[in-house]
Amino acid sequence: MQVDMLISRLDALVAGGASFDSILESAVEAVHQLDPRFDWTGIYELYPDDVLRLGPFVGSPTDHVFIGVGTGVCGTAVAERRNLNIPDVRKVSNYLACSTETRSELVILIRSGERIHAQIDIDSHQVGAFDDAAVASVQRVADWLARRYRARDSDPGR
Ligand code: SME
């Protein structure tokens, strides 16, 4: 699926009154289908205690349901407040292995300025799977989701 179509489908879910949680699940499933090189796709949400908690995901179950800020690739992205594109996780000392087959990992923050809501985390079995086009597509979904987080936070009843 192309990212334009993905965003249109998500817009339609919002227009149809879908819950925030179901929108998040649909976004993860759709991102996973964007590229056959995406072998595990999930969202980690950042909680006020500075812990990332695993939300919806597609792929094998992982032991890393809770990740502290500063730990692993996911926690480092939050600590450094930046996206991380790791071409070869075997070269990263603080990497937390989700699967022994993972070779590259992409973390794109879902943020509103300085406020980090969550992150999209993607693992691939291929080295260097995340080219500029893949990163740009995932970034578009992250920016779209940031708007949903803002809408939810301004109206917690929805
Ligand atoms: N590899 C991540 C942990 C999450 S699993 O890949 C799903 C990390 O190093 O933070």
PDB file of N, CA and C and ligand atoms in Angstrom, residues 40 44 62 64 67 71-75 94-96 98 105 121 123, ligand 1:
ATOM      1  N   TRP A  40       8.638  -6.544  11.748  1.00  0.00           N
ATOM      2  CA  TRP A  40       7.950  -6.317  13.046  1.00  0.00           C
ATOM      3  C   TRP A  40       7.662  -4.826  13.120  1.00  0.00           C
ATOM      4  N   TYR A  44       5.246   2.069  20.647  1.00  0.00           N
ATOM      5  CA  TYR A  44       5.519   2.191  22.079  1.00  0.00           C
ATOM      6  C   TYR A  44       5.032   3.573  22.498  1.00  0.00           C
ATOM      7  N   THR A  62       7.177  -9.894  21.774  1.00  0.00           N
ATOM      8  CA  THR A  62       8.490  -9.501  22.287  1.00  0.00           C
ATOM      9  C   THR A  62       8.461  -9.460  23.807  1.00  0.00           C
ATOM     10  N   HIS A  64      10.078  -7.261  25.328  1.00  0.00           N
ATOM     11  CA  HIS A  64      10.324  -5.859  25.694  1.00  0.00           C
ATOM     12  C   HIS A  64       9.024  -5.062  25.663  1.00  0.00           C
ATOM     13  N   ILE A  67      10.066  -0.419  28.353  1.00  0.00           N
ATOM     14  CA  ILE A  67      11.456  -0.005  28.082  1.00  0.00           C
ATOM     15  C   ILE A  67      11.664   1.368  28.711  1.00  0.00           C
ATOM     16  N   THR A  71      17.164   3.349  27.555  1.00  0.00           N
ATOM     17  CA  THR A  71      17.522   1.936  27.373  1.00  0.00           C
ATOM     18  C   THR A  71      17.209   1.487  25.946  1.00  0.00           C
ATOM     19  N   GLY A  72      18.126   0.712  25.371  1.00  0.00           N
ATOM     20  CA  GLY A  72      17.895   0.168  24.035  1.00  0.00           C
ATOM     21  C   GLY A  72      17.776   1.263  22.975  1.00  0.00           C
ATOM     22  N   VAL A  73      17.480   0.829  21.767  1.00  0.00           N
ATOM     23  CA  VAL A  73      17.324   1.789  20.667  1.00  0.00           C
ATOM     24  C   VAL A  73      16.084   2.651  20.903  1.00  0.00           C
ATOM     25  N   CYS A  74      15.010   2.006  21.370  1.00  0.00           N
ATOM     26  CA  CYS A  74      13.745   2.732  21.582  1.00  0.00           C
ATOM     27  C   CYS A  74      13.891   3.801  22.655  1.00  0.00           C
ATOM     28  N   GLY A  75      14.472   3.418  23.779  1.00  0.00           N
ATOM     29  CA  GLY A  75      14.627   4.371  24.873  1.00  0.00           C
ATOM     30  C   GLY A  75      15.650   5.453  24.574  1.00  0.00           C
ATOM     31  N   ASN A  94      23.829  -1.174  22.997  1.00  0.00           N
ATOM     32  CA  ASN A  94      22.702  -1.237  23.945  1.00  0.00           C
ATOM     33  C   ASN A  94      21.406  -1.696  23.287  1.00  0.00           C
ATOM     34  N   TYR A  95      21.526  -2.381  22.161  1.00  0.00           N
ATOM     35  CA  TYR A  95      20.346  -2.882  21.451  1.00  0.00           C
ATOM     36  C   TYR A  95      19.641  -3.972  22.278  1.00  0.00           C
ATOM     37  N   LEU A  96      18.321  -3.903  22.344  1.00  0.00           N
ATOM     38  CA  LEU A  96      17.531  -4.945  23.012  1.00  0.00           C
ATOM     39  C   LEU A  96      16.943  -5.848  21.934  1.00  0.00           C
ATOM     40  N   CYS A  98      14.705  -8.179  19.957  1.00  0.00           N
ATOM     41  CA  CYS A  98      13.314  -8.630  19.927  1.00  0.00           C
ATOM     42  C   CYS A  98      13.306  -9.998  19.256  1.00  0.00           C
ATOM     43  N   GLU A 105      16.806  -1.521  12.319  1.00  0.00           N
ATOM     44  CA  GLU A 105      15.687  -1.034  13.128  1.00  0.00           C
ATOM     45  C   GLU A 105      15.492   0.455  12.874  1.00  0.00           C
ATOM     46  N   ASP A 121       8.088   1.798  15.994  1.00  0.00           N
ATOM     47  CA  ASP A 121       9.325   1.011  15.982  1.00  0.00           C
ATOM     48  C   ASP A 121       9.169  -0.085  14.938  1.00  0.00           C
ATOM     49  N   ASP A 123      11.281  -3.298  12.901  1.00  0.00           N
ATOM     50  CA  ASP A 123      12.471  -4.152  12.750  1.00  0.00           C
ATOM     51  C   ASP A 123      12.429  -4.813  11.377  1.00  0.00           C
TER      52      ASP A 123
HETATM   53  N1  SME B   1      15.058  -3.375  19.651  1.00  0.00           N
HETATM   54  C1  SME B   1      14.377  -2.454  20.536  1.00  0.00           C
HETATM   55  C2  SME B   1      13.445  -3.198  21.458  1.00  0.00           C
HETATM   56  C3  SME B   1      12.095  -3.393  20.893  1.00  0.00           C
HETATM   57  S1  SME B   1      11.947  -4.786  19.949  1.00  0.00           S
HETATM   58  O1  SME B   1      12.768  -4.561  18.767  1.00  0.00           O
HETATM   59  C4  SME B   1      10.408  -4.978  19.458  1.00  0.00           C
HETATM   60  C5  SME B   1      15.392  -1.667  21.330  1.00  0.00           C
HETATM   61  O2  SME B   1      16.592  -1.916  21.246  1.00  0.00           O
HETATM   62  O3  SME B   1      14.975  -0.769  22.056  1.00  0.00           O
END
